[in-house]
Each structure stands twice: as C-alpha cells, then as structure tokens.
mmCIF file of C-alpha atoms in Angstrom:
data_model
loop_
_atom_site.group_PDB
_atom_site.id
_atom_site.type_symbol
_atom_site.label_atom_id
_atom_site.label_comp_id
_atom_site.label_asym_id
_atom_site.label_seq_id
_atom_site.Cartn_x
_atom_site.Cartn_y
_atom_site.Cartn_z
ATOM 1 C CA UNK A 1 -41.802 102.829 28.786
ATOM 2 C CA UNK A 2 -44.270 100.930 30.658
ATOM 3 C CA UNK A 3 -43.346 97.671 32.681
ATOM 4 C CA UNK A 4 -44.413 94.219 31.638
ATOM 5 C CA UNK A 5 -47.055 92.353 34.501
ATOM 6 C CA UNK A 6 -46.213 89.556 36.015
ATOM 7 C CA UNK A 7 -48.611 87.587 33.444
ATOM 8 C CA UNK A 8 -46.932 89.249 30.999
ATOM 9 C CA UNK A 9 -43.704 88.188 31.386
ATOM 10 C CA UNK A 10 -45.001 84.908 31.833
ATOM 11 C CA UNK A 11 -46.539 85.082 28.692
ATOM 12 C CA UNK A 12 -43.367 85.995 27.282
ATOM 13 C CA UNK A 13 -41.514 83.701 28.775
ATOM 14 C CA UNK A 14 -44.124 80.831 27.619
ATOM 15 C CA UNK A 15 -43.832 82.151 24.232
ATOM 16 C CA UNK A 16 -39.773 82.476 23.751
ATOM 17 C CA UNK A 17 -39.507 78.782 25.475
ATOM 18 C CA UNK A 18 -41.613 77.386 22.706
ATOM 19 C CA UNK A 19 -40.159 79.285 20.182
ATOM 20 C CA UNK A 20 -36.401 77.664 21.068
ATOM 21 C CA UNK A 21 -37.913 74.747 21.092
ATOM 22 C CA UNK A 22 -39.313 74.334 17.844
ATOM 23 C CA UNK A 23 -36.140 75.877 16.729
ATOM 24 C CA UNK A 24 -33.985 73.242 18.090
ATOM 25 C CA UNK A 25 -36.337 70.587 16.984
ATOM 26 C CA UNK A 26 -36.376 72.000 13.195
ATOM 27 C CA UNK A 27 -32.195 72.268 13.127
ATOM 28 C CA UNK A 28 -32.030 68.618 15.256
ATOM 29 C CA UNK A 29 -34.458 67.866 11.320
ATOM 30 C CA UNK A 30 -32.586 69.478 9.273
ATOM 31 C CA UNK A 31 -29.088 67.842 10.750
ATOM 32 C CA UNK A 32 -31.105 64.658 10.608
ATOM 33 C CA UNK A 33 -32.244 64.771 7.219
ATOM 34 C CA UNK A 34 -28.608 66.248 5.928
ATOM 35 C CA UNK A 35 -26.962 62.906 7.275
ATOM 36 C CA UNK A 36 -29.480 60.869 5.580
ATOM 37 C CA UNK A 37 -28.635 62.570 2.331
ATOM 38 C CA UNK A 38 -24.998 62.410 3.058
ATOM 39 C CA UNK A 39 -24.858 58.753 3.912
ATOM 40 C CA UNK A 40 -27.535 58.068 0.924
ATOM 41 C CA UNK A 41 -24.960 59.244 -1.600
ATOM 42 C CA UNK A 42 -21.919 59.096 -0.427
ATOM 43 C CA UNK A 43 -21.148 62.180 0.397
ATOM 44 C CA UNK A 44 -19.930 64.158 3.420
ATOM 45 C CA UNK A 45 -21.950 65.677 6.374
ATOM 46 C CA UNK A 46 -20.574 69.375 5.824
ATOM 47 C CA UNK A 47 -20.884 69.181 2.214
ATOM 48 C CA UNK A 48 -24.493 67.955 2.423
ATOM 49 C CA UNK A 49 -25.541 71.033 4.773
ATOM 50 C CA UNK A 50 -23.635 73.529 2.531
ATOM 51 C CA UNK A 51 -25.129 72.188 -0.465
ATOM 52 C CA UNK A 52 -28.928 72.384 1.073
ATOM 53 C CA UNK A 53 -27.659 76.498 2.020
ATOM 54 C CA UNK A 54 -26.788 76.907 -1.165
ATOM 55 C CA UNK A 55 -29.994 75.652 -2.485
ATOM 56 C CA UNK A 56 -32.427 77.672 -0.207
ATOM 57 C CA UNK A 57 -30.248 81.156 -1.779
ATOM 58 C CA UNK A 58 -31.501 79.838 -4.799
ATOM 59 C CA UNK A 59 -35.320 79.516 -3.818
ATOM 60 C CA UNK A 60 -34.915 83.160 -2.219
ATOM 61 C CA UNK A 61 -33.906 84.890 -5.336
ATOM 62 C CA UNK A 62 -36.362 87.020 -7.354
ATOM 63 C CA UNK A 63 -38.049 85.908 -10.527
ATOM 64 C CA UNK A 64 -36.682 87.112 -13.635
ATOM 65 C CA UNK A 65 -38.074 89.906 -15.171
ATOM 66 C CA UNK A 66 -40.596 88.144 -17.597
ATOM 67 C CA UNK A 67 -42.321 85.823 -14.968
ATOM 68 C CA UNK A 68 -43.132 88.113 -12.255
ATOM 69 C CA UNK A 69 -46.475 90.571 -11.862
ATOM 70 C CA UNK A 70 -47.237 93.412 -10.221
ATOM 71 C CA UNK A 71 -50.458 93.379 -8.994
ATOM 72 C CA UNK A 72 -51.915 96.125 -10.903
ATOM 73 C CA UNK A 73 -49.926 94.831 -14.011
ATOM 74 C CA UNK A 74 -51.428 92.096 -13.897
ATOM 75 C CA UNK A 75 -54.895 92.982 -13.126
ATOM 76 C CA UNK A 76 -54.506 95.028 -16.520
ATOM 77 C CA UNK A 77 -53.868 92.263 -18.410
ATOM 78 C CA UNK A 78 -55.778 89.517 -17.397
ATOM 79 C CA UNK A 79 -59.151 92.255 -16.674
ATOM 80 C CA UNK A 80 -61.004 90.299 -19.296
ATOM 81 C CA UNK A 81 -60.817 87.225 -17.778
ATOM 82 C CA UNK A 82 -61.243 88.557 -14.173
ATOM 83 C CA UNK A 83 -64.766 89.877 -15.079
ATOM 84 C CA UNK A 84 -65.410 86.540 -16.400
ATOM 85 C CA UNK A 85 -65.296 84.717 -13.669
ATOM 86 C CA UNK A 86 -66.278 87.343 -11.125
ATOM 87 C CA UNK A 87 -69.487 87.659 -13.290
ATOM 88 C CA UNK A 88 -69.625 83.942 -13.024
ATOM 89 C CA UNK A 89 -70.202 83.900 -9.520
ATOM 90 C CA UNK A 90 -73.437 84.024 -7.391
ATOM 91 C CA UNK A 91 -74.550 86.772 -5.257
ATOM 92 C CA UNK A 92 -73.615 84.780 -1.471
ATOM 93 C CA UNK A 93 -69.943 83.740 -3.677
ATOM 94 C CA UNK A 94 -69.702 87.705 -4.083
ATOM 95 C CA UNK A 95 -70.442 88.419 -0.236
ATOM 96 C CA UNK A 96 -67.681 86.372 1.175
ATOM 97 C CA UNK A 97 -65.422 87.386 -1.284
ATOM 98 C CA UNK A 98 -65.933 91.482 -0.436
ATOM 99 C CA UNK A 99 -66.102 90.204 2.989
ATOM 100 C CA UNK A 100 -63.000 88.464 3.073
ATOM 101 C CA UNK A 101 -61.162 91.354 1.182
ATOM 102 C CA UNK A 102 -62.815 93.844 3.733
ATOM 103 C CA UNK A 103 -61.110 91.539 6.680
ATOM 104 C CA UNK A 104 -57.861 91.558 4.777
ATOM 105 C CA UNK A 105 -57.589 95.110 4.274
ATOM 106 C CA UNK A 106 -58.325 95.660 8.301
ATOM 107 C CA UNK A 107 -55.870 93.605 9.198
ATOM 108 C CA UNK A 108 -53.220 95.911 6.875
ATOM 109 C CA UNK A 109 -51.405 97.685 9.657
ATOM 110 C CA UNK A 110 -50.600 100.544 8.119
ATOM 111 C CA UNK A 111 -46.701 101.224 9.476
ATOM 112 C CA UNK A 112 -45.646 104.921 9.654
ATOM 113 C CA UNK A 113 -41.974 104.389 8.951
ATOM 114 C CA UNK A 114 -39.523 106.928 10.463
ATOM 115 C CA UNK A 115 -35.806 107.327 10.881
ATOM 116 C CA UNK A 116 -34.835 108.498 14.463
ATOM 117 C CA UNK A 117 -31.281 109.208 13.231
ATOM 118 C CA UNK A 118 -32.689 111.206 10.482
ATOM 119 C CA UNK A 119 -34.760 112.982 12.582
ATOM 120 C CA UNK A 120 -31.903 113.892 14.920
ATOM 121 C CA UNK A 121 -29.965 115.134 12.384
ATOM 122 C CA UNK A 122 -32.510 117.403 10.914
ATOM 123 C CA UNK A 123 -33.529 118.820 14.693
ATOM 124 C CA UNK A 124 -29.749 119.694 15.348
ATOM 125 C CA UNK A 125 -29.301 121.073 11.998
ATOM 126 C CA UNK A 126 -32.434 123.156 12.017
ATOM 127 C CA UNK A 127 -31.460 124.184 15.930
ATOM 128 C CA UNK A 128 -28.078 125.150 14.836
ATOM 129 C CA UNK A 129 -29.412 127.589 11.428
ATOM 130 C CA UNK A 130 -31.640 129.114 14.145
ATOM 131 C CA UNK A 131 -29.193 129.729 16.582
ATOM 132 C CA UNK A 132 -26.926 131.547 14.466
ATOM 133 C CA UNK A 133 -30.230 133.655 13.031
ATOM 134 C CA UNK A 134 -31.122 134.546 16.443
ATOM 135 C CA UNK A 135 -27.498 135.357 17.570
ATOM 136 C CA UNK A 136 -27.749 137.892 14.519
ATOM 137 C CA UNK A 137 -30.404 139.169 15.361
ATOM 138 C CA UNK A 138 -29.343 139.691 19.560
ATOM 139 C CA UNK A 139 -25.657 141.370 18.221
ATOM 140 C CA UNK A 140 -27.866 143.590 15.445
ATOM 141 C CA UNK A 141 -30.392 144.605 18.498
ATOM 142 C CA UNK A 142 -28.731 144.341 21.796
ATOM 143 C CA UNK A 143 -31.605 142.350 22.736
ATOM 144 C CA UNK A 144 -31.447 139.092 25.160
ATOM 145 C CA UNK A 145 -33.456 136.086 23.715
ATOM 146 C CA UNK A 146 -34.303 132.613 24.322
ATOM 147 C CA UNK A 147 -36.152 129.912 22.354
ATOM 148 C CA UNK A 148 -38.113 126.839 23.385
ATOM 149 C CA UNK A 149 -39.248 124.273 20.845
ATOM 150 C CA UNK A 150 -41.538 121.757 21.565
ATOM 151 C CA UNK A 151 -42.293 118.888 18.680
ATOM 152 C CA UNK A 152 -45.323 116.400 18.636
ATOM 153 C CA UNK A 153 -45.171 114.776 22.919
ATOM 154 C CA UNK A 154 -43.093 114.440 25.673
ATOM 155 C CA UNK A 155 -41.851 110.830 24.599
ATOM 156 C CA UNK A 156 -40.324 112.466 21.588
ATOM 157 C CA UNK A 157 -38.160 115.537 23.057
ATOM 158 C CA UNK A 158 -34.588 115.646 22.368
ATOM 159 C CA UNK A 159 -32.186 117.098 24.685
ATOM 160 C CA UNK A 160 -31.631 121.082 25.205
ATOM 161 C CA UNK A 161 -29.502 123.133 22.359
ATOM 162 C CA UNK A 162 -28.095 126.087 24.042
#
C-alpha cells in the first residue's frame, strides 16, 4: 500500500478537522433546537430528542408499494407524455439535456463488488479438492508433484497450501 505525502496527510487532516466540526456544530443545532421544542411545549429535553429520532425512522422508510417507480416502470407508463414534452423542446434545449445525461453517466463509477471472504473460501476449497486429486494421482503413479497457482497480481496472492 502506498504511503500518504506529507501534503497529503495534510490534506487529510484539513479535511477530517472540518468534517468534526460541522459535526459538532450540526448536534450543538440539533440539541439547540430540541430544547426550544421542549421548553415550547412543555415537555422534557430527552423526550424531545427521542421523539425527533423517532421521526427521522419515519422519513427513512420506503414508500409503499403503490407510490413508488422504478425507473423503467415508469418510463413505460408515462412514454406518451415524455415524447411530448421532449418533442416540445428546441434543438440547443436537446443539446444540454444529452449533454448533461452524457456527464452523468461518466461520472457513474461503475463498482466491481467482491467478497474477500468469499473468495478465500473458494481458493482453500478449490486448493484442498486439488490436493487430494493430485495426492491420487502421486499414490496411483509413484510420481513426486508440486503445484503453483498464480491468480490475477501480486497484491492479490494468498498464502501457500501445502
């Protein structure tokens, strides 16, 4: 893994030291504003804050199953309409709109998702079904034998199976 510069870390450093600080000023805001609400009605501190939790679970949970979309959904039922108003609009209109959808889908990182556990498993399960083929195979032929593997780079070699 390759070191961080000096700038780096500053950077870093810059970064995380604004980042607790707009944390800190947000929860000093949201202890503020819970008091306020608490001495408003009458109420106590603690019940306030666990009443405002309680309240952001609710804006968190998913929309029931007749008022969300998918996308493509959606696009299938409104098409009509879509072609409308994309007709509707003039040629420079039509530009920035495939040029802001071109922008979007650059920025898409696509993520390659993988499971290093998984992985593991599967290399020490595959190592062990070989090693039991090949130890046939040397007590069938009197033969000595040995087997490398090597998998994609060095940053992603596991440790020996003998």
């Amino acid at each position: 893994r390759a070191k961080l510069t000096d700038a780096q870390k500053a950077d870093r450093r810059s970064k995380n030291i604004l980042l607790n600080e707009d944390l800190t000023a947000t929860q000093k805001g949201y202890i503020d504003s819970a008091r306020s609400l608490a001495k408003k009605h009458g109420r106590s501190v603690s019940w306030t804050k666990s009443q405002l939790f309680i309240g952001g679970k609710f804006t968190r949970q998913p929309l029931p199953q007749g008022r969300r979309w998918k996308l493509r959904d959606y696009v299938k039922a409104h098409m009509t309409t879509l072609q409308h108003d994309y007709r509707k609009l003039n040629s420079s209109e039509k530009n920035i709109l495939r040029q802001g959808l071109d922008k979007t889908q650059e920025k898409r990182v696509k993520l390659v998702r993988s499971n290093p556990k998984a992985m593991a498993k599967y290399v020490d399960k595959t190592f062990d079904d070989m090693d039991r083929d090949w130890t046939g195979i040397a007590n069938r032929t009197s033969m000595q034998m040995m087997y490398l593997a090597v998998r994609s780079g060095v940053d992603q070699l596991h440790e020996p199976k003998m």
